[in-house]
XYZ file of C-alpha atoms in Angstrom:
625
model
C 12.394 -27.331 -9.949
C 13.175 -25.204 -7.051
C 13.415 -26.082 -3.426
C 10.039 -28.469 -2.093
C 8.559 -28.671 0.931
C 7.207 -32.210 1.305
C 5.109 -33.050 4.154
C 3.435 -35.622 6.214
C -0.633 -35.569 7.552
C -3.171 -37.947 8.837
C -4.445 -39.880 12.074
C -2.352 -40.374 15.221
C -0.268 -43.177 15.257
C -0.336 -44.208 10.897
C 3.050 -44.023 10.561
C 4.105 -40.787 9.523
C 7.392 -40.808 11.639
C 7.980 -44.395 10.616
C 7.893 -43.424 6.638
C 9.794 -40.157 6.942
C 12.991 -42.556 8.361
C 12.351 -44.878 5.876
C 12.696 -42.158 2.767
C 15.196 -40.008 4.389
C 17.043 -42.284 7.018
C 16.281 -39.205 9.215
C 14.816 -39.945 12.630
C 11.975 -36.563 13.024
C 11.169 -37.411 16.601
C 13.811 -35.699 18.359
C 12.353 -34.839 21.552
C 12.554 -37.161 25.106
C 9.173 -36.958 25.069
C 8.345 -38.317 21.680
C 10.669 -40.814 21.962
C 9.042 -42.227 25.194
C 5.408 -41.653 24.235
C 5.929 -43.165 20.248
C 4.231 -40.046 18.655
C 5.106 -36.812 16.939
C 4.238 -33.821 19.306
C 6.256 -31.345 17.528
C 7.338 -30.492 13.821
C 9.713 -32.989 12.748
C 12.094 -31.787 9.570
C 14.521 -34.270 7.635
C 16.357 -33.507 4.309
C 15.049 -35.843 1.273
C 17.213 -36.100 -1.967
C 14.950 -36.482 -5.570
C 17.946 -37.228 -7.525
C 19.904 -34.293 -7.161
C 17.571 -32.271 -5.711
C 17.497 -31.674 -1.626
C 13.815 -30.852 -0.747
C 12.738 -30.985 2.797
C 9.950 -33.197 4.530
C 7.698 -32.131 7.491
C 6.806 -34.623 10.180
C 3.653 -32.911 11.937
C 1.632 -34.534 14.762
C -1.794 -36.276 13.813
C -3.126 -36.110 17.261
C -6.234 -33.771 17.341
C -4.587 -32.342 20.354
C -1.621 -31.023 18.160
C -3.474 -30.151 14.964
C -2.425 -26.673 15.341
C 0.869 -27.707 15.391
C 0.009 -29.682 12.351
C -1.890 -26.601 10.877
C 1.923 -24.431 11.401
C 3.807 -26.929 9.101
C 1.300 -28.035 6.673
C 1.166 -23.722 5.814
C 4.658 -23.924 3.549
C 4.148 -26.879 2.212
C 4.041 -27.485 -1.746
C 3.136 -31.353 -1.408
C 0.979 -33.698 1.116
C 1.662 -37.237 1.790
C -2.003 -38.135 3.611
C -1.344 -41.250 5.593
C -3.655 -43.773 6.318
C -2.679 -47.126 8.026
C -3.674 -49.957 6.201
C -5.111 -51.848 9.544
C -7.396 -48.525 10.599
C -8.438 -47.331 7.791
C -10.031 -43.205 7.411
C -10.584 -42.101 10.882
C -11.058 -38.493 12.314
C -7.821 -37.012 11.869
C -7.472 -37.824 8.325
C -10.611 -35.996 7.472
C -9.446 -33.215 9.740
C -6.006 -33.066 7.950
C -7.721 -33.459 4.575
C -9.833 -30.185 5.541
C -6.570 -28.706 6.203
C -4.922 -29.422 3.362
C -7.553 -28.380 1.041
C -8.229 -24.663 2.784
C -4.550 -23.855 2.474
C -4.748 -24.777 -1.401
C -1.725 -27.089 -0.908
C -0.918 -27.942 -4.512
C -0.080 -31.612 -4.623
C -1.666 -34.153 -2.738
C -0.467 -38.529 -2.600
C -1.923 -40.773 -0.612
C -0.318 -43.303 0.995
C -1.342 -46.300 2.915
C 0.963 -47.831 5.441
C 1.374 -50.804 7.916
C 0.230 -52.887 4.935
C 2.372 -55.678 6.022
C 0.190 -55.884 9.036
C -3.110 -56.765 6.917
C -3.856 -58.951 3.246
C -4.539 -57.860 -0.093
C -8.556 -57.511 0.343
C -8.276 -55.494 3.367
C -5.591 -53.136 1.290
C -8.031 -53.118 -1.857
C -10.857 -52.303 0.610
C -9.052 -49.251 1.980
C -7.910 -48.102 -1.502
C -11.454 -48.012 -2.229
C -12.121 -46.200 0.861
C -9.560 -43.762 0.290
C -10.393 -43.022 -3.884
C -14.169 -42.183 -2.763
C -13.043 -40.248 0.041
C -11.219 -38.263 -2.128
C -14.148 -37.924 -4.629
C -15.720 -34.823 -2.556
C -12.031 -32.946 -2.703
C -9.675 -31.257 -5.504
C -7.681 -34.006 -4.891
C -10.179 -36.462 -6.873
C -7.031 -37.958 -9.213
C -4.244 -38.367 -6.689
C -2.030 -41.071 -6.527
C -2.470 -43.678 -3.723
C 0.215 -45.992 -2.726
C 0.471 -48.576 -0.373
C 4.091 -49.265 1.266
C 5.345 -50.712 4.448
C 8.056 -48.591 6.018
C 9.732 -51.211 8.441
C 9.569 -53.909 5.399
C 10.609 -51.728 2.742
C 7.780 -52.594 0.504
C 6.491 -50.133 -2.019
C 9.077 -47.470 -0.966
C 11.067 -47.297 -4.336
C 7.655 -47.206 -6.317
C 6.513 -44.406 -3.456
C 9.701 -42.336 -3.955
C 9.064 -42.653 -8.050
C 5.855 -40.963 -7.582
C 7.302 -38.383 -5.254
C 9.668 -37.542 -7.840
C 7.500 -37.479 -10.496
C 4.791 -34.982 -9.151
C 7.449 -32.920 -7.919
C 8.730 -32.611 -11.364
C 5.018 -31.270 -12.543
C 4.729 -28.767 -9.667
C 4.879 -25.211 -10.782
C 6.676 -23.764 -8.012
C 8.762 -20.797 -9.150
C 8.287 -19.172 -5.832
C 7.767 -15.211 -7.464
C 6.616 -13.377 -4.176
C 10.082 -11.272 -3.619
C 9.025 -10.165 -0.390
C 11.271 -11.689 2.365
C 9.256 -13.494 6.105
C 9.748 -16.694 7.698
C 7.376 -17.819 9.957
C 8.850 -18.955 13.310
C 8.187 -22.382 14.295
C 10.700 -23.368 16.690
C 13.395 -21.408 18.829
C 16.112 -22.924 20.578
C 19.714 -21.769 21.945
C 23.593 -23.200 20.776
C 26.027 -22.530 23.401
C 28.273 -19.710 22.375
C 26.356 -19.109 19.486
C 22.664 -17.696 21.313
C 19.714 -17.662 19.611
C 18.547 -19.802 16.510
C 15.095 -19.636 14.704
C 13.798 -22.120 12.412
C 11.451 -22.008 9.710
C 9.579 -22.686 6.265
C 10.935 -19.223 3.984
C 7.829 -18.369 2.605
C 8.821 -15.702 0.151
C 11.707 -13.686 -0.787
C 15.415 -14.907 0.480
C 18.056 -13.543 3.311
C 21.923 -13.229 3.738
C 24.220 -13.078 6.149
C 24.559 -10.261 8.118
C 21.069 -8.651 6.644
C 19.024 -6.631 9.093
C 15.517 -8.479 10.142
C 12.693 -7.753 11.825
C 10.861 -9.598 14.268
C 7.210 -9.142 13.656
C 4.623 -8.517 15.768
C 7.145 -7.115 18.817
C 9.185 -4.747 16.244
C 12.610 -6.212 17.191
C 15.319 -5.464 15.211
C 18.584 -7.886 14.847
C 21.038 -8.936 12.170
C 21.788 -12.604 10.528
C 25.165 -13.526 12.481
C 24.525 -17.074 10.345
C 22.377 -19.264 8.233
C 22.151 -22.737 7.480
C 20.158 -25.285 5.343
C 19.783 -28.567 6.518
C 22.481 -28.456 8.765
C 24.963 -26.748 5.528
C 26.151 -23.572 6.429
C 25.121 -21.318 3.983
C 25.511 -17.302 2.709
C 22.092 -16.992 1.525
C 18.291 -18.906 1.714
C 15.391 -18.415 -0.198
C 11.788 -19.174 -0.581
C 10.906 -22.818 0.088
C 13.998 -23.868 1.824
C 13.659 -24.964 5.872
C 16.180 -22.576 7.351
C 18.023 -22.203 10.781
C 19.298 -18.891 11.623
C 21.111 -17.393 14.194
C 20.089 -14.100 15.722
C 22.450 -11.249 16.817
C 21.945 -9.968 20.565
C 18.570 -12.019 20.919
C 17.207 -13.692 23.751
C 15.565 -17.040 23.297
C 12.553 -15.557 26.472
C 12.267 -12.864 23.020
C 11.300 -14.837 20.303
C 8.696 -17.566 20.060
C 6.688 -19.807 18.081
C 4.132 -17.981 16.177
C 6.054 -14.897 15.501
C 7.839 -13.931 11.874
C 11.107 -12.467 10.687
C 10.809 -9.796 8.230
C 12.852 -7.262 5.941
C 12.471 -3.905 8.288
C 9.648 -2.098 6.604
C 8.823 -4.342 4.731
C 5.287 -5.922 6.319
C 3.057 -3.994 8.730
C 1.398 -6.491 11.380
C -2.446 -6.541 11.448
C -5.148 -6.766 13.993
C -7.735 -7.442 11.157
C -8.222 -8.559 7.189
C -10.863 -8.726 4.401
C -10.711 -13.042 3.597
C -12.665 -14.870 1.007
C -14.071 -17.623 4.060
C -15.211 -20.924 3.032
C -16.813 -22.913 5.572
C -16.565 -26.916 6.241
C -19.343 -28.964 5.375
C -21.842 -29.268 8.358
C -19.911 -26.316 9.749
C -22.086 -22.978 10.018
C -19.903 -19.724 10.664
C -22.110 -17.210 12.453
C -21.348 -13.422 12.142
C -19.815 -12.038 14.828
C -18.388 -15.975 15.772
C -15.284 -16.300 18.015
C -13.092 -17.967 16.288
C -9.068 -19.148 16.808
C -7.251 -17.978 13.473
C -4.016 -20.126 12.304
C -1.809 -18.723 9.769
C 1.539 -19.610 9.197
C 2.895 -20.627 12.573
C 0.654 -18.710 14.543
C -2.355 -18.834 16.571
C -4.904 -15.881 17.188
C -8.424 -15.448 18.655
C -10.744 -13.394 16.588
C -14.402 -12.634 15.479
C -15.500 -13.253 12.136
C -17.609 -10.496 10.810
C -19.558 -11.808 7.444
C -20.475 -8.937 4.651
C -24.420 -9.069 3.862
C -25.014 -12.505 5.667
C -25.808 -14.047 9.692
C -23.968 -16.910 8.562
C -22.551 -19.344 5.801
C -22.633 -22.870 6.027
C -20.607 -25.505 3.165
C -20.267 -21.733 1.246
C -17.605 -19.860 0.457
C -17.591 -16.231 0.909
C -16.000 -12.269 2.170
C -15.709 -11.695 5.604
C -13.669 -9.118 7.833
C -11.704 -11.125 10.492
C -10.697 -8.731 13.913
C -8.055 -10.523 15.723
C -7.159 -10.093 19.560
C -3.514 -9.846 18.698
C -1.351 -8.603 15.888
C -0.742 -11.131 12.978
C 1.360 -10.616 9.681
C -0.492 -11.476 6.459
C 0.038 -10.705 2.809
C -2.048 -10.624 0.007
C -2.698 -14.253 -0.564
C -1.579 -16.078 2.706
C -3.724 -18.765 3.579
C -5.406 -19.253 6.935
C -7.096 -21.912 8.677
C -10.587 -21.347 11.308
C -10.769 -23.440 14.199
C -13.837 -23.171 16.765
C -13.294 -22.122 20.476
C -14.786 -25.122 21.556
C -15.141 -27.688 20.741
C -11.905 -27.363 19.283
C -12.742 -28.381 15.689
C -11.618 -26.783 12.444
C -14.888 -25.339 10.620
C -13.234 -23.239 7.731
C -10.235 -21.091 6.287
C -10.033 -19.403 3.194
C -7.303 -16.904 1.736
C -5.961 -13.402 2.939
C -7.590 -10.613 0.725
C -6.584 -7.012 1.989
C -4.221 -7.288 5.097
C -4.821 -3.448 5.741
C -8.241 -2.527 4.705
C -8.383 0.835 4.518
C -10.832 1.249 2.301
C -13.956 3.271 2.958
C -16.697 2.200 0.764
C -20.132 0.631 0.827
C -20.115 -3.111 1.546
C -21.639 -3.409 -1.995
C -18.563 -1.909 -3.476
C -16.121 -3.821 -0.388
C -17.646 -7.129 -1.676
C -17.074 -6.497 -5.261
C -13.450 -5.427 -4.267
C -12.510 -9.031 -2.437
C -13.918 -10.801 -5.405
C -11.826 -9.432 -7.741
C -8.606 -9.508 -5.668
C -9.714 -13.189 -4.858
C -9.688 -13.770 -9.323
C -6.801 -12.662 -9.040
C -8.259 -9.471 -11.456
C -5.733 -6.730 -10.567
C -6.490 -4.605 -12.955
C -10.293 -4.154 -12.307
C -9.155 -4.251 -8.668
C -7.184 -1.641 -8.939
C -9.712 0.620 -11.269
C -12.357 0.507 -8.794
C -9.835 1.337 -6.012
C -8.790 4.246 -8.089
C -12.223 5.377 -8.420
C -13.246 4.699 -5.034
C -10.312 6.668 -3.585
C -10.200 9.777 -5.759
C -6.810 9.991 -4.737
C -3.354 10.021 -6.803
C -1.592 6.977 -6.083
C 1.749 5.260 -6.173
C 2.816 2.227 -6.404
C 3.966 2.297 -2.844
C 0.774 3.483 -1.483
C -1.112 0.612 -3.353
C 1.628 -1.786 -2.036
C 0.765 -0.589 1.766
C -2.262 -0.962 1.150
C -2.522 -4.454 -0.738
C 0.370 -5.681 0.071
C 0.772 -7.398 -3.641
C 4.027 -7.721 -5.285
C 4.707 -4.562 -6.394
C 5.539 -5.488 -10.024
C 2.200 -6.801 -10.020
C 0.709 -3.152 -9.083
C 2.862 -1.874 -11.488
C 1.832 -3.964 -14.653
C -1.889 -3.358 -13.960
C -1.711 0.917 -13.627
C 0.829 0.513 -16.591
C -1.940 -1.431 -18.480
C -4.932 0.744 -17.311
C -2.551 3.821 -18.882
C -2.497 2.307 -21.595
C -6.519 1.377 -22.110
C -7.113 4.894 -21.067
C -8.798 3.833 -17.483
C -5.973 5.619 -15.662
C -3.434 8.863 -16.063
C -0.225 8.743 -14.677
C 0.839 11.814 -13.370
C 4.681 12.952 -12.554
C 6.884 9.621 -12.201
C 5.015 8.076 -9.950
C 1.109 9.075 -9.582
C -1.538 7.473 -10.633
C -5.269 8.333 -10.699
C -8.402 7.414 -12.761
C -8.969 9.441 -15.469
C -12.755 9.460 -15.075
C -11.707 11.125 -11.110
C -9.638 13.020 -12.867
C -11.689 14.484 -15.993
C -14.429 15.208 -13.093
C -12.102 16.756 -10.778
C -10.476 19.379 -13.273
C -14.284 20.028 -14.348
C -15.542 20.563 -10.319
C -12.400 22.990 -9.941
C -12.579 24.952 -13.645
C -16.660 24.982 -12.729
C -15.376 26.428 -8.974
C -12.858 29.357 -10.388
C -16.251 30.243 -12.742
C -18.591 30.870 -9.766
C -15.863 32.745 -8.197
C -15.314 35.171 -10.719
C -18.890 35.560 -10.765
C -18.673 36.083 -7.286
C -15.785 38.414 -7.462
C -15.945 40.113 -11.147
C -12.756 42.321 -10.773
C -11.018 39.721 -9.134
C -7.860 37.779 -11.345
C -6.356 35.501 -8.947
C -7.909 32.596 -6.081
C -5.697 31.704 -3.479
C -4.112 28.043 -4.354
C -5.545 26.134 -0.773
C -8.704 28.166 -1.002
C -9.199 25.969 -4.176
C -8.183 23.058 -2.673
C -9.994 23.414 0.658
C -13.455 23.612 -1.634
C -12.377 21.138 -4.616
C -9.853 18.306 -3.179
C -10.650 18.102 0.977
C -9.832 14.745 0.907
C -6.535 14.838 -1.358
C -3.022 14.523 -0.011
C -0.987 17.517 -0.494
C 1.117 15.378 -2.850
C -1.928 14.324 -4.867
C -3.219 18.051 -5.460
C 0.394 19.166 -6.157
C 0.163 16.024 -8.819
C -3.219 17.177 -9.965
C -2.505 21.462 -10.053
C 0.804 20.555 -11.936
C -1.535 18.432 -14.864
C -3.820 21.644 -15.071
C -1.329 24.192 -15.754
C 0.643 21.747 -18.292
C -3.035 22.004 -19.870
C -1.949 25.706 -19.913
C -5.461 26.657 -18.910
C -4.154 27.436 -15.257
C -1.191 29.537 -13.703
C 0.339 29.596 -10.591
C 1.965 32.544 -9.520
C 3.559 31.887 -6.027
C 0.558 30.707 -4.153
C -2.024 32.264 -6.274
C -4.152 30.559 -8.886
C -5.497 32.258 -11.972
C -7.493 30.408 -14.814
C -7.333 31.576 -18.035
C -4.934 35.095 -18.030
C -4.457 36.784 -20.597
C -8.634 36.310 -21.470
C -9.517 36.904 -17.376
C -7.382 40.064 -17.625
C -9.340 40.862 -20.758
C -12.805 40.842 -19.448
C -12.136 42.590 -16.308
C -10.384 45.912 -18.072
C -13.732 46.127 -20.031
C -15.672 46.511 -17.117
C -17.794 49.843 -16.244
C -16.479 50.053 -12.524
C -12.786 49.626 -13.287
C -12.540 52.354 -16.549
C -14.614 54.234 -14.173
C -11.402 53.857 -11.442
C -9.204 54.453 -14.013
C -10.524 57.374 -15.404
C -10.530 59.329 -12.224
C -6.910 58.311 -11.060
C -5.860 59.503 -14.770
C -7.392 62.780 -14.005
C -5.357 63.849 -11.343
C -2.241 63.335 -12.907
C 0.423 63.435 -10.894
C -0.976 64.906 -8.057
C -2.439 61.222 -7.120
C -5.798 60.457 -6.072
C -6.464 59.600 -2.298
C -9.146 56.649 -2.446
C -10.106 58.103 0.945
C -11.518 61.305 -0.336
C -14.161 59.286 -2.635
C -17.673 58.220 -1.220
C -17.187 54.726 -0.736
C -20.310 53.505 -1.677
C -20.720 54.750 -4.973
C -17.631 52.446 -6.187
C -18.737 49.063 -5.592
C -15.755 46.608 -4.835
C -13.433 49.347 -5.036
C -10.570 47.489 -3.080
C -10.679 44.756 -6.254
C -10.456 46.784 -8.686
C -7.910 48.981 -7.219
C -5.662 45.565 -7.108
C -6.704 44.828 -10.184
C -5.563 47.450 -12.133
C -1.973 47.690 -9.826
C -1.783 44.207 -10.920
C -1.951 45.035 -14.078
C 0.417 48.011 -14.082
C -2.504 50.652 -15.007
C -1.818 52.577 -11.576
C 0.777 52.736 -9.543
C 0.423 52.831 -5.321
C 2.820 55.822 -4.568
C 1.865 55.747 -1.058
C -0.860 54.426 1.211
C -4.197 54.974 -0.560
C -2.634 57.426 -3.048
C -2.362 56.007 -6.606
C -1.125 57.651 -10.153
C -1.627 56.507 -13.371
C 0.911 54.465 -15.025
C 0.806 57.249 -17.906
C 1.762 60.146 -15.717
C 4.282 57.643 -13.727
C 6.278 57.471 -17.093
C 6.429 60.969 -17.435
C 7.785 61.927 -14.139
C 10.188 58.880 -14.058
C 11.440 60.326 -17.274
C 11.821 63.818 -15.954
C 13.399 62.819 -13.221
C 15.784 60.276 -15.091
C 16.665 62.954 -17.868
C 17.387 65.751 -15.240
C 19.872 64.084 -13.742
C 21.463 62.716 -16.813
C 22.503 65.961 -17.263
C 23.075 67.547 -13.719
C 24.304 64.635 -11.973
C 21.404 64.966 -9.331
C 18.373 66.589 -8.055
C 16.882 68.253 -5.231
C 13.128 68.245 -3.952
C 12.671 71.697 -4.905
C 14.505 71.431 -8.589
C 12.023 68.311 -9.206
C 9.033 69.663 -7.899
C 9.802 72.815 -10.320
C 10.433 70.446 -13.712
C 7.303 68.699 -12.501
C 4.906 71.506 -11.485
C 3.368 69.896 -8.327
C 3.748 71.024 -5.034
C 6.833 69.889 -2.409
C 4.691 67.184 -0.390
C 3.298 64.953 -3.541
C 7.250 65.966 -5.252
C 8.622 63.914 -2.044
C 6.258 61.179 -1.796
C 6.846 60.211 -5.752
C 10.928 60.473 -4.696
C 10.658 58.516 -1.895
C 8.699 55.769 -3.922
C 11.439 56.006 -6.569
C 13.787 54.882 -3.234
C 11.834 52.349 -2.403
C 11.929 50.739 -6.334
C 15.515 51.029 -6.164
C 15.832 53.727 -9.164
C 17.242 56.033 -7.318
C 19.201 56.742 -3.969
C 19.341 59.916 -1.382
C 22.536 61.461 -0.581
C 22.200 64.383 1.870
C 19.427 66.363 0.135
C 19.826 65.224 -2.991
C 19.337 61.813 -5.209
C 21.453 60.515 -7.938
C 19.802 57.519 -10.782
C 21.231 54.335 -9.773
C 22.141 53.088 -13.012
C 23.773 55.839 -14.457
């Protein structure tokens, strides 16, 4: 059993306080103000031992003024004692409190009934009754009820029994790794500063880590820790926690506010919630509403997907909030209305960051399965939806799930064939996928049709008319899956599909033999493209790259091309000459090669320029020889 959180709920003045003393010896009222007035206005924490266990108890306020107060500790709490005073009966809190504790899916729930001293066994039976068909219309249809006085002892050991033995059943293994606290009190310790206090609702913290306080973006360090008043190196999930902030002001912290891992949790000004709404509560669309979750309080409008309003119904809203709030995937949050001040719903925190663009249909279907729970189908559809390669940090900023949990479901939709994981780290839907290698091969098709002598596209050309919406990182992903398909080939930041068979059908072609043909015939003279008649060579610059490209000509000069043929020969002429002389002048290679001076020094100042050969004075030597 890990660390509990134990706490107290119900009417004003049943004897919340008064039982939390009794258990723990602890007095929760420790304000001047509490004392004087006999009632809980802030949260009240006290240790509580279950053998050998410490778990902590909350002491919140049952005065409908304060339920917000109540509504910040009942959020971390893993069991609910509902008290009802044996002399009063249900009354308006306790239904309130019940409401709470059912929207924020608090798993345990015992009922007990104080003050019975004060009243006989028929008005104790009476209640009982009261209380087990109260409890009829709630999840909490089998708990336990027990009756105790806490200034005469009575039923306490039998109370503290039951305690133990539901905390025992609770499955509480507390697997969310990532770290926040939400702030519920702030307070200063001469020569120490600042101290924060709080429920750890996931995750744990050292010493000396570095925290973030969330919404303002302030960034501090744990000088110190402590549990129950035990200094401690470390806290985790569940545990009520004190810690004291490095270089903090208490005017720069408050109630409401959470401490984070930096990086860890981007703040939110509105969520995608599954909503369900009170009984003889109807939510409008559009309604102003005041949002509680965790410790804080936020005024927002409730925007309903395909309905003007839900009444005693649960279902997926977007909330927009005035002011930032932190969420994860599966906080829970409670609705109160503006006024009267009433609480009319809550529900559970869906998509912290929607960022989604979809139809509402699709939106809807989304929330339901992230709401079963179904993150494998949740992720599939956001795969297919996107149409963008993925990582399991992208999904995480977007979902804000554990991230093993992200990783298990792609890893399983790999597996079923639903999903392709590309490199180390992308992901991406195989049907997006199949159909985006099909748009692109079905792209580089039309273009060759488009541009018959052409062999190569340029690589963001493709991309600019098959993947607009595609990171960089996710085409990269995507062109590096093609070409291990060997179908495509990069060369620098051209594209070419299919090669060798590409290469193939354009040397058959009329125009380029054609091109060939008369750059052949002029041997090494070289023909000038600007003596032909332009327009009786259609796309004549494309198939002059074409067949440089494919070493059929060579470009001695600026619109003067030989023919790789007659290139040989004079390279070999050259190269031989001066194998056996050493060198060679213009006028010795324009005799071995028969053409005249001017076309003699253009091919020997493109030998230069390849780096066969070098000029000294008026003569060149082979650079290899």
């Amino acid at each position: 059993m890990e660390h509990l959180i134990i706490g107290t709920a119900g009417h004003v003045d049943h004897g919340k306080t008064e039982l939390v003393k009794a258990l723990t010896g602890h007095d929760t009222d420790r304000l001047k103000e509490e004392k004087t007035r006999g009632m809980t206005i802030e949260l009240g924490f006290a240790p509580f031992y279950i053998g050998d266990q410490l778990v902590s108890i909350v002491d919140v306020p049952g005065h409908e003024k304060l339920v917000k107060t109540m509504v910040s500790g009942a959020s971390g709490m893993d069991m609910a004692l509902l008290i009802v005073a044996a002399n009063e009966g249900i009354m308006p809190q306790t239904i309130e409190h019940m409401h709470i504790i059912t929207l924020l899916h608090i798993p345990c729930l015992m009922v007990v009934i104080t003050k019975i001293d004060l009243v006989d066994e028929e008005k104790i039976a009476q209640v009982s009754e009261d209380i087990r068909t109260f409890l009829e219309k709630t999840p909490y249809a089998a708990a336990t009820i027990c009756p105790v006085s806490s200034t005469q002892e009575q039923g306490m050991h039998t109370l503290t029994c039951h305690i133990q033995e539901q905390a025992e059943r609770l499955d509480k293994t507390h697997k969310d790794s990532l770290f926040r606290m939400p702030i519920d009190r702030v307070f200063t310790i001469k020569g120490h500063g600042t101290v924060i206090t709080g429920t750890i609702a996931g995750g744990q913290i050292r010493k000396d880590d570095t925290v973030t306080i969330l919404p303002s973006r302030l960034r501090t360090k744990v000088r110190s820790l402590q549990v129950h008043g035990e200094t401690r190196d470390r806290a985790k999930a569940g545990q009520r926690c004190a810690i004291n902030l490095h270089k903090i002001e208490k005017s720069m912290v408050h109630r409401g506010q959470v401490l984070a891992k930096p990086d860890d949790i981007e703040p939110t000004k509105y969520m995608d919630v599954m909503l369900q709404a009170l009984q003889g509560n109807r939510i409008k669309h559009n309604q102003r509403v005041r949002l509680h979750i965790g410790t804080s309080e936020v005024f927002g409008k409730v925007q309903l997907y395909h309905q003007n309003d839900v009444e005693n119904d649960r279902t997926y809203a977007r909330i927009r909030l005035e002011k930032h709030v932190v969420a994860v995937h599966g906080d829970y949050y409670i609705l109160r209305s503006v006024t009267p001040v009433i609480t009319i719903g809550g529900g559970k925190v869906l998509l912290p960051h929607p960022s989604l663009k979809c139809s509402k249909e699709q939106m809807v279907q989304l929330l339901y399965r992230l709401d079963e729970q179904n993150y494998q189908e949740a992720l599939d559809q956001i795969l297919d939806i996107q149409r963008e390669v993925h990582t399991v940090a992208s999904l995480y900023g977007m979902l804000r799930i554990s991230r093993q949990i992200i990783w298990k479901a792609l890893d399983t939709l790999v597996k079923r064939e639903k999903a392709i994981k590309l490199g180390q780290e992308g992901y991406i839907s195989q049907k997006v996928l199949h159909e985006d290698i099909q748009h692109a091969y079905a792209y580089l098709t039309s273009y060759y049709e488009r541009y018959p002598y052409r062999i190569y596209t340029d690589k963001e050309s493709l991309r600019a008319q098959c993947f607009p919406k595609l990171s960089i990182q996710g085409y990269e992903a995507i062109m590096k899956h093609m070409m291990g398909e060997q179908t495509l080939e990069l060369e620098g930041h051209l594209l070419v599909y299919h090669k060798v068979k590409r290469i193939q059908q354009i040397a058959k072609l009329d125009g380029v033999q054609h091109m060939e043909e008369l750059i052949k015939g002029e041997a090494l003279k070289g023909l000038q493209v600007s003596t032909l008649n332009m327009k009786t060579i259609d796309d004549m610059d494309d198939i002059l790259h074409f067949l440089v490209a494919t070493l059929r000509i060579r470009e001695v000069t600026s619109g003067t091309y030989i023919h790789e043929t007659h290139y040989k020969v004079f390279v070999n002429k050259v190269r031989s000459f001066i194998e056996h002389h050493k060198k060679i002048s213009v006028a010795e290679a324009r005799d071995i090669l028969g053409i005249g001076r001017k076309q003699t020094i253009i091919l020997l100042e493109y030998l230069d320029a390849q780096g066969m050969t070098k000029r000294i004075d008026n003569h060149r030597i082979w650079m290899d020889i």
